[in-house]
């Protein structure tokens, strides 16, 4: 039996019905058309499905849709402010921190959460902070540089 | 000369710059549509039932209960994919791999599939399908499979390529041989000979996006397929053949692709999705789970390689030979052949001989993985070269420089090299600051070289000029890592207009002529060549239109910097016409302006790399950490240097994972035990250092701008580079990859004992 859930996604009030065993990722992708969050594994190992729930970084493939009730969910689709990209988004493009780009939404959400906690991370802190996200294309070099550069810009340095 | 591919030697305005990629914003905002992001009205969910056995006869399949389940719209087995391959054994193998017919050959082999109204129903239906198996003995290890008493996969497999043809079946499907000179005479001249066996375990390409497609077949025999692929035209040809459809009636659209590395050059689930759709008469979406990706798609070959190399005290390599056994999965492939071709390609050898054995095992059908087969061969050869250099007391880099192939060298696989970059990468390594940086305790530095052919192939490209003078570049090679930006740069260069005036798109199979896969590092090489030719054809038309506008002979019009110019003093008062001016007048001068090119892009330039790596080994745990890594590679011409660097870094990172962690682990029961990213561990951000790159540019004489392929060579040297670094760190030669902590510890303990 489907359950009715009320929640907030990227600042908008949203209602959806889902099965009790459906993951938040499936709800986002299949019921709400928010396909920016990707499924790379469905087991919490790749981070491609990263979203923030009440400001906390989680793998949306490991959370149930019904658990979204009364939460604030932020996905990659909510990162830009209208036509203005988030500094992380701009820096990812500038530094070519994406090749195929399928890991990119997860990295952006994870990096945003990291910088919220630690606005001036060292290279090591970035590397460990993003260790839950897999990228098979880039070797991470350009991702780390993009995050460093975005952090600098966000600090106004 | 529109179709002259000779290197022009021109100086560049656009090529070599680093503009933003055209698909960047879509990819950072989540708008870009990958394989699983597409949906169509009325679509069903497809799911595949897979064999739990490594080797078994299929006695019968009972689908009746599944068919009766409410919400199930189609159930298929091999009977719904009849053999239409007409004696084409390669296509038959693809068909058999997509859906097992009489036997299953590996854990994960597809045996049936369902399409249902939702995922729940589809999963429930799979449980209702009853397959009656007769379990057969299996073999998963390459060295076991070649033994005389090994279980035989195919009773009709008689080794190809040996004389006389064997009378008994075996798991060695084919033997190929390469080389020249007399290796025995060469070994007789040597002062030192090293002979060793090297093993590499099976790895997966590990793209983050699982295979996904949406298939829709109509009763009138037309069809549509949306799919993540490295080559939608080839997928179309394969699917049309396997399903008995007309090629032109199947329209395949390639989605954005979330990584492929060779793994998305083969059809797996797509023919199944089409067959389900045909039977259900509804669109079917089929997305593989990560477990299915590991169990049933990819991976590369596990190998066992015997190498023997002889050297004189003065450093001359007198002979090299190798016997290379590559596990191919259950079907004949050419992976050992490629290993045999590439193993000694870096060197100028008088005497060389290699034999490749394609070995059938009960594992998934091996697929291409970035410079397929070369990394394992390079691991074996480059390890032995290093060891020999030490034996004669010479610097391993100097020994490589001394024996490096050069222009005019007859390569170990046959052709004579044109201008090549192996020597240059080695010289650059010698001068690199990395070489003189101090090393800490438990650290070692290693280096190794790598080679890849690069491919060309069939390519078809269009250029269309809009009424405002902006240009659409339509290509048929899938963009796997930023090639739309590189191709737009080349066309902008040729037309003499800014990069921003060109928009590159990847067309579906109904919009353009055939294009081969984006594989063999051919995407930018071949599509830029076709793009340049198409641009030259467009320029010819632009000149005609300008001549018409001016009412002068076309021979008096030249094309410079994006403008038509009237040549000759008599035209002194005619101001140049820009591409925009000419485009605006097109309606009155002859209609739309376009350029087209269809080619077989010959002359892909071979590419070489040298890598340097510092590794630190913890003697207590056997864990190794890469402290510093440098890639030096010849690009021919780096069209978009940032994306070239990205290819170098990505290949190195995959090679590091292969060297240190990644491996398929099979149980005694022949089942894959680590079909997930938790237990099949690819490098994460905290495992790696920054990866330094140096791009060398030794122009390819067979491309107008000197471009070679850049995508694959970077994965070839890392395994050997790291193994050599480890041997320098603790004095033990590692011969089995991955060099995971348990293996390193064992090697350390063995060394301590001896
Ligand atoms: S899909 Fe959620 S972690 Fe991989
Ligand atoms: S850019 Fe392809 S997985 Fe990260």
Coordinates of N, CA, C and O in Angstrom, one line a residue, chain B residues 402-533:
Chain B
X402 N 68.2 3.4 -24.6 CA 69.1 2.8 -25.6 C 68.3 1.8 -26.5 O 68.7 1.7 -27.7
X403 N 67.3 1.2 -26.0 CA 66.6 0.2 -26.9 C 65.3 0.7 -27.4 O 64.5 -0.1 -28.1
X404 N 64.9 1.9 -27.2 CA 63.6 2.4 -27.6 C 63.4 2.4 -29.1 O 64.4 2.6 -29.9
X405 N 62.2 2.1 -29.5 CA 61.9 2.1 -30.9 C 61.9 3.6 -31.4 O 61.8 4.5 -30.6
X406 N 62.2 3.8 -32.7 CA 62.3 5.1 -33.3 C 61.7 5.1 -34.7 O 61.3 4.0 -35.2
X407 N 61.7 6.2 -35.3 CA 61.2 6.3 -36.7 C 62.0 5.3 -37.5 O 63.2 5.3 -37.5
X408 N 61.3 4.5 -38.3 CA 62.0 3.5 -39.1 C 62.1 2.1 -38.4 O 62.5 1.1 -39.1
X409 N 61.9 2.0 -37.1 CA 62.0 0.7 -36.5 C 60.9 -0.2 -37.0 O 59.7 0.3 -37.1
X410 N 61.2 -1.4 -37.2 CA 60.2 -2.4 -37.6 C 59.6 -2.9 -36.2 O 60.3 -3.4 -35.4
X411 N 58.3 -2.6 -36.0 CA 57.7 -2.9 -34.7 C 57.6 -4.4 -34.5 O 57.6 -5.1 -35.5
X412 N 57.4 -4.7 -33.3 CA 57.3 -6.2 -32.9 C 56.1 -6.8 -33.5 O 56.0 -8.0 -33.6
X413 N 55.1 -6.0 -33.9 CA 53.9 -6.6 -34.5 C 53.8 -6.4 -36.0 O 52.7 -6.6 -36.6
X414 N 54.9 -5.9 -36.6 CA 54.9 -5.8 -38.1 C 55.2 -4.5 -38.7 O 56.3 -4.3 -39.3
X415 N 54.3 -3.5 -38.6 CA 54.6 -2.3 -39.4 C 55.8 -1.5 -39.0 O 56.4 -1.7 -37.9
X416 N 56.3 -0.7 -39.9 CA 57.5 0.2 -39.6 C 57.0 1.5 -39.1 O 56.0 2.1 -39.6
X417 N 57.6 2.0 -38.0 CA 57.1 3.2 -37.3 C 57.4 4.4 -38.1 O 58.5 4.6 -38.7
X418 N 56.5 5.4 -38.2 CA 56.8 6.8 -38.6 C 57.3 7.5 -37.4 O 57.9 6.9 -36.5
X419 N 57.1 8.9 -37.4 CA 57.6 9.6 -36.3 C 56.9 9.2 -35.0 O 55.7 9.2 -35.0
X420 N 57.6 8.8 -34.0 CA 57.0 8.4 -32.7 C 57.6 9.0 -31.5 O 58.7 9.5 -31.6
X421 N 56.9 8.9 -30.4 CA 57.3 9.6 -29.2 C 57.9 8.9 -28.0 O 58.1 9.4 -27.0
X422 N 58.3 7.6 -28.2 CA 58.7 6.8 -27.0 C 60.0 7.4 -26.5 O 60.2 7.7 -25.3
X423 N 61.0 7.7 -27.4 CA 62.2 8.3 -27.0 C 62.0 9.6 -26.3 O 62.6 9.9 -25.3
X424 N 61.2 10.4 -26.9 CA 60.9 11.8 -26.3 C 60.3 11.7 -24.9 O 60.7 12.5 -24.0
X425 N 59.4 10.7 -24.7 CA 58.8 10.6 -23.3 C 59.9 10.2 -22.3 O 59.9 10.6 -21.2
X426 N 60.8 9.3 -22.8 CA 61.8 8.8 -21.9 C 62.8 10.0 -21.5 O 63.2 10.1 -20.4
X427 N 63.2 10.7 -22.5 CA 64.1 11.9 -22.3 C 63.4 12.9 -21.4 O 64.1 13.5 -20.5
X428 N 62.1 13.1 -21.6 CA 61.4 14.1 -20.7 C 61.4 13.5 -19.3 O 61.5 14.3 -18.3
X429 N 61.2 12.2 -19.1 CA 61.2 11.6 -17.8 C 62.5 11.9 -17.1 O 62.6 12.2 -15.9
X430 N 63.6 11.7 -17.9 CA 64.9 11.8 -17.3 C 65.1 13.3 -16.7 O 65.7 13.4 -15.7
X431 N 64.6 14.2 -17.4 CA 64.7 15.6 -17.0 C 63.7 16.1 -16.0 O 63.8 17.2 -15.5
X432 N 62.7 15.2 -15.8 CA 61.6 15.7 -14.9 C 62.0 15.9 -13.5 O 62.7 15.0 -12.9
X433 N 61.6 16.9 -12.8 CA 62.0 17.1 -11.4 C 61.6 16.0 -10.5 O 62.3 15.7 -9.5
X434 N 60.5 15.2 -10.9 CA 60.1 14.1 -10.1 C 61.3 13.1 -9.9 O 61.5 12.5 -8.8
X435 N 62.2 13.0 -10.9 CA 63.2 12.0 -10.9 C 64.3 12.3 -9.8 O 65.0 11.4 -9.3
X436 N 64.4 13.6 -9.5 CA 65.5 13.9 -8.5 C 64.9 14.2 -7.1 O 65.7 14.6 -6.2
X437 N 63.6 14.1 -7.0 CA 63.0 14.4 -5.6 C 63.4 13.4 -4.6 O 63.6 12.2 -5.0
X438 N 63.7 13.8 -3.4 CA 64.1 12.8 -2.4 C 63.0 11.8 -2.0 O 61.9 12.1 -2.1
X439 N 63.5 10.6 -1.7 CA 62.5 9.5 -1.3 C 62.6 9.3 0.2 O 63.7 9.4 0.8
X440 N 61.5 9.0 0.9 CA 61.5 8.7 2.3 C 61.7 7.3 2.6 O 61.9 6.5 1.7
X441 N 61.7 6.9 3.9 CA 61.9 5.5 4.3 C 60.7 4.6 3.7 O 59.6 5.1 3.6
X442 N 61.0 3.4 3.4 CA 60.0 2.5 2.8 C 59.4 2.9 1.5 O 58.4 2.5 1.1
X443 N 60.1 3.8 0.9 CA 59.6 4.3 -0.4 C 60.5 3.9 -1.6 O 61.7 3.7 -1.4
X444 N 59.9 3.7 -2.7 CA 60.7 3.3 -3.9 C 60.1 4.1 -5.1 O 58.9 4.4 -5.1
X445 N 61.0 4.3 -6.1 CA 60.5 5.0 -7.3 C 60.6 4.0 -8.5 O 61.6 3.2 -8.6
X446 N 59.6 4.0 -9.3 CA 59.7 3.1 -10.5 C 59.2 3.9 -11.7 O 58.6 4.9 -11.6
X447 N 59.6 3.3 -12.9 CA 59.1 3.9 -14.1 C 58.9 2.7 -15.1 O 59.4 1.7 -15.0
X448 N 58.0 3.1 -16.1 CA 57.8 2.1 -17.1 C 57.1 2.8 -18.3 O 56.7 3.9 -18.2
X449 N 57.2 2.1 -19.5 CA 56.7 2.7 -20.7 C 55.4 2.0 -21.1 O 55.1 0.8 -20.7
X450 N 54.7 2.6 -22.0 CA 53.5 1.9 -22.5 C 53.2 2.4 -24.0 O 53.7 3.5 -24.4
X451 N 52.5 1.5 -24.7 CA 52.2 1.8 -26.1 C 50.7 1.5 -26.3 O 50.2 0.6 -25.7
X452 N 50.1 2.2 -27.2 CA 48.8 1.8 -27.8 C 48.7 2.3 -29.2 O 49.3 3.3 -29.6
X453 N 48.1 1.4 -30.1 CA 48.0 1.7 -31.5 C 47.3 3.0 -31.8 O 47.7 3.7 -32.7
X454 N 46.1 3.1 -31.2 CA 45.0 4.1 -31.6 C 44.4 3.7 -33.0 O 45.0 3.1 -33.8
X455 N 43.1 3.8 -33.0 CA 42.3 3.4 -34.2 C 41.8 4.6 -35.0 O 41.8 5.8 -34.5
X456 N 41.4 4.4 -36.2 CA 40.7 5.4 -37.0 C 39.3 4.9 -37.3 O 38.5 4.9 -36.5
X457 N 39.1 4.5 -38.6 CA 37.8 3.9 -38.9 C 36.8 4.8 -39.5 O 37.0 6.0 -39.8
X458 N 35.6 4.2 -39.7 CA 34.5 4.9 -40.4 C 33.9 6.0 -39.6 O 33.6 5.9 -38.5
X459 N 33.8 7.1 -40.3 CA 33.3 8.3 -39.7 C 32.6 9.2 -40.7 O 32.9 9.3 -41.8
X460 N 31.5 9.8 -40.2 CA 30.6 10.6 -41.0 C 30.2 11.8 -40.2 O 29.8 11.7 -39.1
X461 N 30.4 13.0 -40.8 CA 30.2 14.2 -40.1 C 29.5 15.3 -41.0 O 29.8 15.4 -42.1
X462 N 28.7 16.1 -40.3 CA 28.0 17.2 -41.0 C 28.3 18.5 -40.4 O 28.4 18.6 -39.2
X463 N 28.3 19.5 -41.3 CA 28.4 20.9 -40.8 C 27.2 21.7 -41.4 O 27.0 21.6 -42.6
X464 N 26.4 22.4 -40.6 CA 25.4 23.2 -41.1 C 25.5 24.6 -40.6 O 25.7 24.8 -39.4
X465 N 25.4 25.6 -41.6 CA 25.6 27.0 -41.2 C 24.2 27.6 -41.0 O 23.4 27.5 -41.9
X466 N 23.9 28.1 -39.9 CA 22.6 28.8 -39.6 C 22.6 30.1 -40.3 O 23.6 30.7 -40.7
X467 N 21.4 30.7 -40.3 CA 21.2 32.0 -41.0 C 21.9 33.1 -40.3 O 22.2 34.1 -40.9
X468 N 22.2 32.9 -39.0 CA 23.0 34.0 -38.3 C 24.5 33.7 -38.4 O 25.3 34.4 -37.7
X469 N 24.9 32.7 -39.1 CA 26.3 32.4 -39.2 C 26.9 31.5 -38.1 O 28.1 31.3 -38.1
X470 N 26.1 31.1 -37.2 CA 26.5 30.1 -36.2 C 26.5 28.7 -36.9 O 25.8 28.5 -37.9
X471 N 27.3 27.8 -36.4 CA 27.6 26.5 -37.1 C 27.2 25.4 -36.2 O 27.6 25.3 -35.0
X472 N 26.5 24.4 -36.7 CA 26.2 23.2 -36.0 C 27.1 22.1 -36.6 O 27.1 21.8 -37.8
X473 N 27.8 21.5 -35.7 CA 28.7 20.4 -36.1 C 28.0 19.1 -35.6 O 27.8 18.9 -34.4
X474 N 27.6 18.2 -36.5 CA 26.9 17.0 -36.1 C 27.8 15.8 -36.3 O 28.3 15.5 -37.4
X475 N 28.1 15.2 -35.2 CA 29.0 14.0 -35.3 C 28.3 12.7 -34.8 O 27.3 12.8 -34.2
X476 N 28.9 11.6 -35.1 CA 28.3 10.3 -34.8 C 29.2 9.5 -33.8 O 28.9 8.4 -33.6
X477 N 30.2 10.2 -33.3 CA 31.0 9.5 -32.3 C 30.6 10.0 -31.0 O 30.5 11.2 -30.7
X478 N 30.3 9.1 -30.1 CA 29.8 9.4 -28.7 C 30.9 10.2 -28.0 O 32.1 9.9 -28.0
X479 N 30.4 11.2 -27.2 CA 31.4 12.0 -26.4 C 31.5 11.4 -25.1 O 30.7 11.4 -24.2
X480 N 32.7 10.8 -24.9 CA 32.9 10.1 -23.6 C 33.7 11.0 -22.6 O 33.7 10.6 -21.4
X481 N 34.2 12.1 -23.0 CA 35.0 12.8 -22.0 C 35.3 14.2 -22.4 O 36.4 14.8 -22.1
X482 N 34.5 14.8 -23.2 CA 34.7 16.2 -23.6 C 35.0 16.4 -25.1 O 35.5 17.5 -25.5
X483 N 34.7 15.4 -25.9 CA 35.1 15.5 -27.3 C 34.3 16.5 -28.1 O 34.7 17.0 -29.1
X484 N 33.1 16.8 -27.6 CA 32.3 17.9 -28.3 C 33.1 19.2 -28.3 O 33.1 19.9 -29.3
X485 N 33.7 19.5 -27.2 CA 34.5 20.7 -27.1 C 35.7 20.6 -28.1 O 36.0 21.5 -28.9
X486 N 36.4 19.5 -28.1 CA 37.6 19.4 -29.0 C 37.2 19.4 -30.4 O 37.9 20.1 -31.2
X487 N 36.1 18.8 -30.8 CA 35.7 18.8 -32.2 C 35.3 20.2 -32.7 O 35.6 20.6 -33.8
X488 N 34.6 20.9 -31.8 CA 34.1 22.2 -32.1 C 35.4 23.1 -32.3 O 35.4 24.0 -33.2
X489 N 36.4 22.9 -31.5 CA 37.6 23.7 -31.6 C 38.3 23.5 -33.0 O 38.7 24.4 -33.6
X490 N 38.3 22.2 -33.5 CA 38.9 21.9 -34.8 C 38.1 22.6 -35.9 O 38.7 23.1 -36.8
X491 N 36.8 22.5 -35.8 CA 36.0 23.1 -36.9 C 36.1 24.6 -36.8 O 36.2 25.3 -37.9
X492 N 36.1 25.2 -35.6 CA 36.3 26.6 -35.5 C 37.6 27.0 -36.2 O 37.7 28.0 -36.9
X493 N 38.6 26.2 -35.9 CA 40.0 26.5 -36.4 C 39.9 26.5 -38.0 O 40.4 27.4 -38.6
X494 N 39.3 25.5 -38.5 CA 39.3 25.3 -40.0 C 38.5 26.4 -40.6 O 38.8 26.9 -41.7
X495 N 37.4 26.8 -40.0 CA 36.5 27.8 -40.6 C 37.1 29.2 -40.3 O 36.6 30.2 -40.9
X496 N 37.9 29.3 -39.3 CA 38.5 30.6 -38.9 C 37.5 31.5 -38.1 O 37.5 32.7 -38.2
X497 N 36.7 30.8 -37.3 CA 35.7 31.5 -36.5 C 35.9 31.2 -35.1 O 36.6 30.2 -34.7
X498 N 35.3 32.0 -34.1 CA 35.5 31.7 -32.7 C 34.8 30.4 -32.3 O 33.8 30.0 -32.9
X499 N 35.4 29.7 -31.3 CA 34.8 28.5 -30.7 C 33.4 28.6 -30.4 O 32.6 27.7 -30.7
X500 N 33.0 29.8 -29.8 CA 31.6 29.9 -29.4 C 30.6 30.0 -30.5 O 29.4 29.9 -30.3
X501 N 31.1 30.1 -31.7 CA 30.2 30.2 -32.9 C 29.9 28.8 -33.4 O 29.1 28.6 -34.3
X502 N 30.5 27.7 -32.8 CA 30.3 26.4 -33.2 C 29.6 25.6 -32.1 O 30.1 25.6 -31.0
X503 N 28.5 24.9 -32.4 CA 27.9 24.0 -31.4 C 28.0 22.6 -32.0 O 27.5 22.3 -33.1
X504 N 28.6 21.7 -31.2 CA 28.7 20.3 -31.6 C 27.7 19.5 -30.9 O 27.4 19.6 -29.7
X505 N 27.0 18.6 -31.7 CA 26.1 17.7 -31.1 C 26.4 16.3 -31.6 O 27.0 16.1 -32.7
X506 N 25.9 15.3 -30.9 CA 26.0 13.9 -31.3 C 24.7 13.5 -31.8 O 23.7 13.6 -31.1
X507 N 24.6 13.1 -33.1 CA 23.4 12.8 -33.7 C 23.0 11.3 -33.5 O 23.8 10.4 -33.2
X508 N 21.7 11.0 -33.7 CA 21.2 9.6 -33.6 C 21.5 8.9 -34.9 O 21.9 9.5 -35.9
X509 N 21.2 7.6 -35.0 CA 21.6 6.8 -36.1 C 20.8 7.1 -37.4 O 21.2 6.7 -38.5
X510 N 19.7 7.8 -37.2 CA 18.9 8.1 -38.4 C 19.3 9.5 -39.0 O 18.8 9.8 -40.1
X511 N 20.2 10.2 -38.4 CA 20.5 11.5 -38.8 C 21.8 11.7 -39.5 O 22.2 12.7 -40.0
X512 N 22.6 10.6 -39.6 CA 23.9 10.7 -40.1 C 24.3 9.3 -40.6 O 23.7 8.3 -40.2
X513 N 25.3 9.2 -41.5 CA 25.8 7.9 -41.9 C 26.5 7.2 -40.8 O 26.8 7.7 -39.7
X514 N 27.0 6.0 -41.1 CA 27.5 5.1 -40.1 C 28.8 5.7 -39.5 O 29.6 6.3 -40.2
X515 N 28.9 5.6 -38.2 CA 30.2 5.9 -37.5 C 30.6 4.7 -36.6 O 29.7 4.1 -35.9
X516 N 31.8 4.4 -36.7 CA 32.3 3.3 -35.7 C 32.2 3.8 -34.3 O 31.9 5.0 -34.1
X517 N 32.5 2.9 -33.4 CA 32.5 3.2 -32.0 C 33.5 4.3 -31.6 O 34.5 4.5 -32.3
X518 N 33.2 4.9 -30.4 CA 34.3 5.7 -29.8 C 35.1 4.7 -29.0 O 34.8 4.4 -27.8
X519 N 36.0 4.1 -29.7 CA 37.0 3.2 -29.0 C 38.3 3.3 -29.7 O 38.4 4.0 -30.7
X520 N 39.3 2.7 -29.2 CA 40.6 2.8 -29.8 C 41.2 4.2 -29.8 O 42.0 4.6 -30.6
X521 N 40.7 5.0 -28.9 CA 41.1 6.5 -28.8 C 40.8 7.1 -30.2 O 41.5 8.0 -30.6
X522 N 39.7 6.8 -30.8 CA 39.5 7.3 -32.2 C 38.6 8.5 -32.2 O 38.5 9.2 -33.3
X523 N 37.8 8.8 -31.2 CA 36.8 9.8 -31.2 C 37.3 11.1 -31.8 O 36.8 11.6 -32.8
X524 N 38.2 11.7 -31.1 CA 38.7 13.0 -31.5 C 39.6 12.9 -32.8 O 39.4 13.7 -33.7
X525 N 40.4 11.9 -32.9 CA 41.2 11.7 -34.1 C 40.3 11.7 -35.3 O 40.5 12.5 -36.3
X526 N 39.4 10.8 -35.4 CA 38.7 10.5 -36.6 C 37.6 11.6 -36.9 O 37.4 12.1 -38.0
X527 N 36.8 11.9 -35.8 CA 35.8 12.9 -36.0 C 36.3 14.3 -36.3 O 35.7 15.1 -37.0
X528 N 37.5 14.6 -35.7 CA 38.1 15.9 -36.1 C 38.5 15.9 -37.5 O 38.4 16.9 -38.2
X529 N 39.1 14.8 -38.0 CA 39.5 14.7 -39.4 C 38.3 14.9 -40.3 O 38.3 15.7 -41.2
X530 N 37.2 14.2 -40.0 CA 36.0 14.3 -40.8 C 35.4 15.7 -40.6 O 34.9 16.3 -41.6
X531 N 35.5 16.3 -39.4 CA 35.0 17.7 -39.2 C 35.8 18.7 -40.0 O 35.2 19.6 -40.6
X532 N 37.1 18.5 -40.1 CA 37.9 19.4 -40.8 C 37.6 19.3 -42.3 O 37.5 20.3 -43.0
X533 N 37.4 18.1 -42.8 CA 37.1 17.9 -44.2 C 35.7 18.5 -44.5 O 35.5 19.1 -45.5

